[in-house]
mmCIF file with all atom_site columns, C-alpha atoms in Angstrom:
data_model
loop_
_atom_site.group_PDB
_atom_site.id
_atom_site.type_symbol
_atom_site.label_atom_id
_atom_site.label_alt_id
_atom_site.label_comp_id
_atom_site.label_asym_id
_atom_site.label_entity_id
_atom_site.label_seq_id
_atom_site.pdbx_PDB_ins_code
_atom_site.Cartn_x
_atom_site.Cartn_y
_atom_site.Cartn_z
_atom_site.occupancy
_atom_site.B_iso_or_equiv
_atom_site.pdbx_formal_charge
_atom_site.auth_seq_id
_atom_site.auth_comp_id
_atom_site.auth_asym_id
_atom_site.auth_atom_id
_atom_site.pdbx_PDB_model_num
ATOM 1   C CA . TRP X 1 1   ? 0.000   0.000   0.000   1.00 92.00 ? 88  TRP X CA 1
ATOM 2   C CA . THR X 1 2   ? 1.147   3.512   -0.796  1.00 93.00 ? 89  THR X CA 1
ATOM 3   C CA . GLY X 1 3   ? -0.306  6.463   1.064   1.00 93.00 ? 90  GLY X CA 1
ATOM 4   C CA . THR X 1 4   ? 0.024   9.015   3.824   1.00 93.00 ? 91  THR X CA 1
ATOM 5   C CA . PRO X 1 5   ? -0.386  8.152   7.498   1.00 94.00 ? 92  PRO X CA 1
ATOM 6   C CA . LEU X 1 6   ? -3.852  9.385   8.454   1.00 91.00 ? 93  LEU X CA 1
ATOM 7   C CA . PHE X 1 7   ? -2.651  11.107  11.606  1.00 92.00 ? 94  PHE X CA 1
ATOM 8   C CA . ASP X 1 8   ? -0.177  13.224  9.606   1.00 92.00 ? 95  ASP X CA 1
ATOM 9   C CA . VAL X 1 9   ? -3.054  14.518  7.469   1.00 89.00 ? 96  VAL X CA 1
ATOM 10  C CA . LEU X 1 10  ? -5.164  15.339  10.521  1.00 88.00 ? 97  LEU X CA 1
ATOM 11  C CA . LYS X 1 11  ? -2.263  17.060  12.331  1.00 88.00 ? 98  LYS X CA 1
ATOM 12  C CA . ALA X 1 12  ? -1.661  19.229  9.257   1.00 88.00 ? 99  ALA X CA 1
ATOM 13  C CA . SER X 1 13  ? -5.328  20.241  9.312   1.00 85.00 ? 100 SER X CA 1
ATOM 14  C CA . GLY X 1 14  ? -5.040  21.427  12.936  1.00 84.00 ? 101 GLY X CA 1
ATOM 15  C CA . ILE X 1 15  ? -7.171  18.953  14.911  1.00 81.00 ? 102 ILE X CA 1
ATOM 16  C CA . LEU X 1 16  ? -7.862  19.865  18.534  1.00 76.00 ? 103 LEU X CA 1
ATOM 17  C CA . PRO X 1 17  ? -6.412  17.835  21.433  1.00 77.00 ? 104 PRO X CA 1
ATOM 18  C CA . LYS X 1 18  ? -9.922  16.969  22.691  1.00 81.00 ? 105 LYS X CA 1
ATOM 19  C CA . ALA X 1 19  ? -10.687 15.047  19.482  1.00 85.00 ? 106 ALA X CA 1
ATOM 20  C CA . ARG X 1 20  ? -11.551 11.435  20.334  1.00 88.00 ? 107 ARG X CA 1
ATOM 21  C CA . TYR X 1 21  ? -13.022 9.927   17.161  1.00 88.00 ? 108 TYR X CA 1
ATOM 22  C CA . LEU X 1 22  ? -12.773 10.115  13.405  1.00 88.00 ? 109 LEU X CA 1
ATOM 23  C CA . VAL X 1 23  ? -15.958 9.632   11.398  1.00 86.00 ? 110 VAL X CA 1
ATOM 24  C CA . TYR X 1 24  ? -15.298 9.017   7.719   1.00 86.00 ? 111 TYR X CA 1
ATOM 25  C CA . PHE X 1 25  ? -17.600 8.837   4.742   1.00 85.00 ? 112 PHE X CA 1
ATOM 26  C CA . SER X 1 26  ? -17.612 7.158   1.341   1.00 86.00 ? 113 SER X CA 1
ATOM 27  C CA . ILE X 1 27  ? -19.122 8.436   -1.892  1.00 85.00 ? 114 ILE X CA 1
ATOM 28  C CA . ASP X 1 28  ? -21.884 5.919   -1.203  1.00 79.00 ? 115 ASP X CA 1
ATOM 29  C CA . PRO X 1 29  ? -24.331 8.136   0.726   1.00 72.00 ? 116 PRO X CA 1
ATOM 30  C CA . ASP X 1 30  ? -25.343 5.306   3.071   1.00 71.00 ? 117 ASP X CA 1
ATOM 31  C CA . TRP X 1 31  ? -21.858 4.316   4.187   1.00 75.00 ? 118 TRP X CA 1
ATOM 32  C CA . TRP X 1 32  ? -19.844 5.832   7.002   1.00 79.00 ? 119 TRP X CA 1
ATOM 33  C CA . GLU X 1 33  ? -17.672 4.421   9.737   1.00 84.00 ? 120 GLU X CA 1
ATOM 34  C CA . SER X 1 34  ? -15.684 5.614   12.755  1.00 86.00 ? 121 SER X CA 1
ATOM 35  C CA . ILE X 1 35  ? -12.517 4.769   14.651  1.00 88.00 ? 122 ILE X CA 1
ATOM 36  C CA . ASP X 1 36  ? -10.979 6.116   17.846  1.00 89.00 ? 123 ASP X CA 1
ATOM 37  C CA . MET X 1 37  ? -7.806  8.189   18.042  1.00 91.00 ? 124 MET X CA 1
ATOM 38  C CA . ALA X 1 38  ? -5.673  5.158   18.979  1.00 92.00 ? 125 ALA X CA 1
ATOM 39  C CA . ASP X 1 39  ? -6.424  3.693   15.544  1.00 93.00 ? 126 ASP X CA 1
ATOM 40  C CA . VAL X 1 40  ? -6.058  7.093   13.848  1.00 92.00 ? 127 VAL X CA 1
ATOM 41  C CA . GLN X 1 41  ? -2.574  7.527   15.357  1.00 93.00 ? 128 GLN X CA 1
ATOM 42  C CA . HIS X 1 42  ? -1.362  4.044   14.470  1.00 94.00 ? 129 HIS X CA 1
ATOM 43  C CA . PRO X 1 43  ? 1.394   4.363   11.822  1.00 94.00 ? 130 PRO X CA 1
ATOM 44  C CA . GLN X 1 44  ? -0.179  1.687   9.588   1.00 94.00 ? 131 GLN X CA 1
ATOM 45  C CA . THR X 1 45  ? -3.500  3.563   9.286   1.00 94.00 ? 132 THR X CA 1
ATOM 46  C CA . LEU X 1 46  ? -3.215  5.158   5.849   1.00 93.00 ? 133 LEU X CA 1
ATOM 47  C CA . LEU X 1 47  ? -5.069  7.271   3.369   1.00 91.00 ? 134 LEU X CA 1
ATOM 48  C CA . ALA X 1 48  ? -3.996  5.012   0.519   1.00 91.00 ? 135 ALA X CA 1
ATOM 49  C CA . TRP X 1 49  ? -3.823  6.050   -3.129  1.00 91.00 ? 136 TRP X CA 1
ATOM 50  C CA . GLY X 1 50  ? -1.496  3.340   -4.412  1.00 93.00 ? 137 GLY X CA 1
ATOM 51  C CA . MET X 1 51  ? -1.062  -0.401  -4.383  1.00 93.00 ? 138 MET X CA 1
ATOM 52  C CA . ASN X 1 52  ? 1.608   -2.758  -5.759  1.00 94.00 ? 139 ASN X CA 1
ATOM 53  C CA . ASP X 1 53  ? 3.752   0.144   -7.052  1.00 93.00 ? 140 ASP X CA 1
ATOM 54  C CA . GLY X 1 54  ? 0.902   1.701   -9.059  1.00 93.00 ? 141 GLY X CA 1
ATOM 55  C CA . ASP X 1 55  ? -2.201  3.832   -8.660  1.00 93.00 ? 142 ASP X CA 1
ATOM 56  C CA . LEU X 1 56  ? -4.937  2.370   -6.477  1.00 91.00 ? 143 LEU X CA 1
ATOM 57  C CA . PRO X 1 57  ? -7.340  0.569   -8.843  1.00 92.00 ? 144 PRO X CA 1
ATOM 58  C CA . VAL X 1 58  ? -11.018 1.503   -8.651  1.00 90.00 ? 145 VAL X CA 1
ATOM 59  C CA . ALA X 1 59  ? -11.848 -2.102  -7.756  1.00 89.00 ? 146 ALA X CA 1
ATOM 60  C CA . PHE X 1 60  ? -9.776  -1.658  -4.589  1.00 89.00 ? 147 PHE X CA 1
ATOM 61  C CA . GLY X 1 61  ? -11.199 1.754   -3.659  1.00 87.00 ? 148 GLY X CA 1
ATOM 62  C CA . GLY X 1 62  ? -9.237  4.131   -5.882  1.00 88.00 ? 149 GLY X CA 1
ATOM 63  C CA . PRO X 1 63  ? -8.571  6.934   -6.044  1.00 90.00 ? 150 PRO X CA 1
ATOM 64  C CA . LEU X 1 64  ? -8.555  7.089   -2.204  1.00 90.00 ? 151 LEU X CA 1
ATOM 65  C CA . ARG X 1 65  ? -9.158  4.446   0.427   1.00 91.00 ? 152 ARG X CA 1
ATOM 66  C CA . LEU X 1 66  ? -8.762  4.475   4.185   1.00 91.00 ? 153 LEU X CA 1
ATOM 67  C CA . ARG X 1 67  ? -6.712  1.463   5.374   1.00 92.00 ? 154 ARG X CA 1
ATOM 68  C CA . VAL X 1 68  ? -7.198  0.509   9.033   1.00 91.00 ? 155 VAL X CA 1
ATOM 69  C CA . PRO X 1 69  ? -5.280  -2.780  9.348   1.00 86.00 ? 156 PRO X CA 1
ATOM 70  C CA . ARG X 1 70  ? -5.842  -3.070  13.120  1.00 82.00 ? 157 ARG X CA 1
ATOM 71  C CA . GLN X 1 71  ? -9.595  -3.375  12.550  1.00 81.00 ? 158 GLN X CA 1
ATOM 72  C CA . LEU X 1 72  ? -11.902 -5.680  10.610  1.00 71.00 ? 159 LEU X CA 1
ATOM 73  C CA . GLY X 1 73  ? -12.104 -5.109  6.855   1.00 70.00 ? 160 GLY X CA 1
ATOM 74  C CA . TYR X 1 74  ? -15.344 -3.113  6.883   1.00 70.00 ? 161 TYR X CA 1
ATOM 75  C CA . LYS X 1 75  ? -13.478 -0.301  8.684   1.00 76.00 ? 162 LYS X CA 1
ATOM 76  C CA . SER X 1 76  ? -11.186 0.125   5.641   1.00 76.00 ? 163 SER X CA 1
ATOM 77  C CA . VAL X 1 77  ? -13.632 2.177   3.603   1.00 83.00 ? 164 VAL X CA 1
ATOM 78  C CA . LYS X 1 78  ? -13.229 2.559   -0.162  1.00 85.00 ? 165 LYS X CA 1
ATOM 79  C CA . PHE X 1 79  ? -13.836 5.801   -2.090  1.00 86.00 ? 166 PHE X CA 1
ATOM 80  C CA . VAL X 1 80  ? -13.310 8.078   0.944   1.00 88.00 ? 167 VAL X CA 1
ATOM 81  C CA . ASN X 1 81  ? -14.594 11.593  0.310   1.00 87.00 ? 168 ASN X CA 1
ATOM 82  C CA . ARG X 1 82  ? -14.986 13.172  3.768   1.00 86.00 ? 169 ARG X CA 1
ATOM 83  C CA . LEU X 1 83  ? -13.311 13.021  7.186   1.00 87.00 ? 170 LEU X CA 1
ATOM 84  C CA . MET X 1 84  ? -14.780 14.490  10.374  1.00 86.00 ? 171 MET X CA 1
ATOM 85  C CA . VAL X 1 85  ? -13.051 14.639  13.756  1.00 87.00 ? 172 VAL X CA 1
ATOM 86  C CA . THR X 1 86  ? -15.297 14.756  16.820  1.00 84.00 ? 173 THR X CA 1
ATOM 87  C CA . ASP X 1 87  ? -15.153 14.411  20.597  1.00 81.00 ? 174 ASP X CA 1
ATOM 88  C CA . SER X 1 88  ? -18.261 12.208  20.709  1.00 74.00 ? 175 SER X CA 1
ATOM 89  C CA . ARG X 1 89  ? -19.765 9.408   18.634  1.00 67.00 ? 176 ARG X CA 1
ATOM 90  C CA . LYS X 1 90  ? -23.246 10.504  19.685  1.00 62.00 ? 177 LYS X CA 1
ATOM 91  C CA . GLY X 1 91  ? -25.450 10.678  16.621  1.00 56.00 ? 178 GLY X CA 1
ATOM 92  C CA . PHE X 1 92  ? -23.220 8.319   14.647  1.00 57.00 ? 179 PHE X CA 1
ATOM 93  C CA . VAL X 1 93  ? -23.555 4.593   14.429  1.00 54.00 ? 180 VAL X CA 1
ATOM 94  C CA . SER X 1 94  ? -21.291 2.440   12.379  1.00 54.00 ? 181 SER X CA 1
ATOM 95  C CA . ALA X 1 95  ? -22.547 1.434   8.976   1.00 51.00 ? 182 ALA X CA 1
ATOM 96  C CA . LEU X 1 96  ? -22.548 -2.187  10.109  1.00 52.00 ? 183 LEU X CA 1
ATOM 97  C CA . GLU X 1 97  ? -24.705 -1.320  13.144  1.00 52.00 ? 184 GLU X CA 1
ATOM 98  C CA . PHE X 1 98  ? -27.053 0.635   10.863  1.00 50.00 ? 185 PHE X CA 1
ATOM 99  C CA . PHE X 1 99  ? -27.497 -2.186  8.379   1.00 48.00 ? 186 PHE X CA 1
ATOM 100 C CA . ASN X 1 100 ? -27.868 -4.800  11.118  1.00 47.00 ? 187 ASN X CA 1
ATOM 101 C CA . SER X 1 101 ? -30.586 -2.769  12.815  1.00 45.00 ? 188 SER X CA 1
ATOM 102 C CA . HIS X 1 102 ? -32.433 -1.760  9.646   1.00 43.00 ? 189 HIS X CA 1
ATOM 103 C CA . ARG X 1 103 ? -35.791 -3.534  9.507   1.00 41.00 ? 190 ARG X CA 1
ATOM 104 C CA . ARG X 1 104 ? -35.564 -4.925  5.963   1.00 42.00 ? 191 ARG X CA 1
ATOM 105 C CA . TYR X 1 105 ? -32.493 -6.980  6.866   1.00 39.00 ? 192 TYR X CA 1
ATOM 106 C CA . HIS X 1 106 ? -34.257 -8.912  9.629   1.00 40.00 ? 193 HIS X CA 1
ATOM 107 C CA . SER X 1 107 ? -36.239 -11.043 7.169   1.00 40.00 ? 194 SER X CA 1
ATOM 108 C CA . LEU X 1 108 ? -33.296 -13.340 6.431   1.00 41.00 ? 195 LEU X CA 1
ATOM 109 C CA . THR X 1 109 ? -33.690 -17.022 7.206   1.00 44.00 ? 196 THR X CA 1
ATOM 110 C CA . PHE X 1 110 ? -30.889 -19.527 7.453   1.00 43.00 ? 197 PHE X CA 1
ATOM 111 C CA . SER X 1 111 ? -30.857 -23.192 6.461   1.00 43.00 ? 198 SER X CA 1
ATOM 112 C CA . PRO X 1 112 ? -28.378 -25.974 7.123   1.00 46.00 ? 199 PRO X CA 1
ATOM 113 C CA . ARG X 1 113 ? -25.777 -26.207 4.371   1.00 47.00 ? 200 ARG X CA 1
ATOM 114 C CA . SER X 1 114 ? -27.187 -29.540 3.159   1.00 48.00 ? 201 SER X CA 1
ATOM 115 C CA . ALA X 1 115 ? -30.573 -27.897 2.554   1.00 46.00 ? 202 ALA X CA 1
ATOM 116 C CA . LEU X 1 116 ? -29.232 -25.199 0.232   1.00 46.00 ? 203 LEU X CA 1
ATOM 117 C CA . ARG X 1 117 ? -29.858 -25.482 -3.495  1.00 51.00 ? 204 ARG X CA 1
ATOM 118 C CA . PRO X 1 118 ? -27.739 -23.634 -6.072  1.00 50.00 ? 205 PRO X CA 1
ATOM 119 C CA . MET X 1 119 ? -29.395 -20.403 -7.127  1.00 49.00 ? 206 MET X CA 1
ATOM 120 C CA . SER X 1 120 ? -28.648 -17.095 -8.787  1.00 48.00 ? 207 SER X CA 1
ATOM 121 C CA . LYS X 1 121 ? -29.484 -13.890 -6.977  1.00 47.00 ? 208 LYS X CA 1
ATOM 122 C CA . LYS X 1 122 ? -28.696 -10.241 -7.680  1.00 46.00 ? 209 LYS X CA 1
ATOM 123 C CA . ILE X 1 123 ? -26.750 -8.867  -4.727  1.00 46.00 ? 210 ILE X CA 1
ATOM 124 C CA . CYS X 1 124 ? -25.861 -5.361  -5.883  1.00 46.00 ? 211 CYS X CA 1
ATOM 125 C CA . THR X 1 125 ? -27.460 -3.374  -8.673  1.00 44.00 ? 212 THR X CA 1
ATOM 126 C CA . HIS X 1 126 ? -24.749 -0.782  -9.218  1.00 46.00 ? 213 HIS X CA 1
ATOM 127 C CA . LEU X 1 127 ? -21.486 0.636   -7.963  1.00 45.00 ? 214 LEU X CA 1
ATOM 128 C CA . ARG X 1 128 ? -20.847 4.366   -7.943  1.00 47.00 ? 215 ARG X CA 1
ATOM 129 C CA . LEU X 1 129 ? -17.358 5.324   -8.917  1.00 45.00 ? 216 LEU X CA 1
ATOM 130 C CA . PRO X 1 130 ? -15.599 8.610   -8.204  1.00 48.00 ? 217 PRO X CA 1
ATOM 131 C CA . ASP X 1 131 ? -14.934 9.268   -11.914 1.00 46.00 ? 218 ASP X CA 1
ATOM 132 C CA . ALA X 1 132 ? -17.881 11.591  -12.667 1.00 43.00 ? 219 ALA X CA 1
ATOM 133 C CA . HIS X 1 133 ? -20.126 9.325   -10.583 1.00 39.00 ? 220 HIS X CA 1
ATOM 134 C CA . ARG X 1 134 ? -20.728 6.929   -13.448 1.00 41.00 ? 221 ARG X CA 1
ATOM 135 C CA . GLU X 1 135 ? -22.784 3.886   -12.614 1.00 43.00 ? 222 GLU X CA 1
ATOM 136 C CA . PHE X 1 136 ? -21.894 0.381   -13.719 1.00 43.00 ? 223 PHE X CA 1
ATOM 137 C CA . LEU X 1 137 ? -24.030 -2.705  -13.446 1.00 41.00 ? 224 LEU X CA 1
ATOM 138 C CA . LEU X 1 138 ? -22.411 -5.654  -11.741 1.00 41.00 ? 225 LEU X CA 1
ATOM 139 C CA . ARG X 1 139 ? -23.223 -9.063  -13.177 1.00 39.00 ? 226 ARG X CA 1
#
């Protein structure tokens, strides 16, 4: 990964000492996440724009992705477009908490593996990319 340590970017912007959390947003309007300052200050937490000695491919979150290797993968948000430093997480829930609590996701039923039949199902209808917000269908 090639990028700038996140804490260096925030220090250059003049964050206040009382800052406790970073809330960050993706170009997807329904996706945001947060981490505490311990993760922000970790030297491996990067605003990444490159990978494998080249530009960061769109499929991996290019042009800009937040890499938080000390956390689970969903914290490493692709297509980052906004950072907000705050002293409280009040009013913000993680995207995972939001989706898990959203009513339409509680209708899932689970079956034993032996009971599953092969099937085809559309999972995602489109992906918004930062290049002029074009939309592409995933198949």
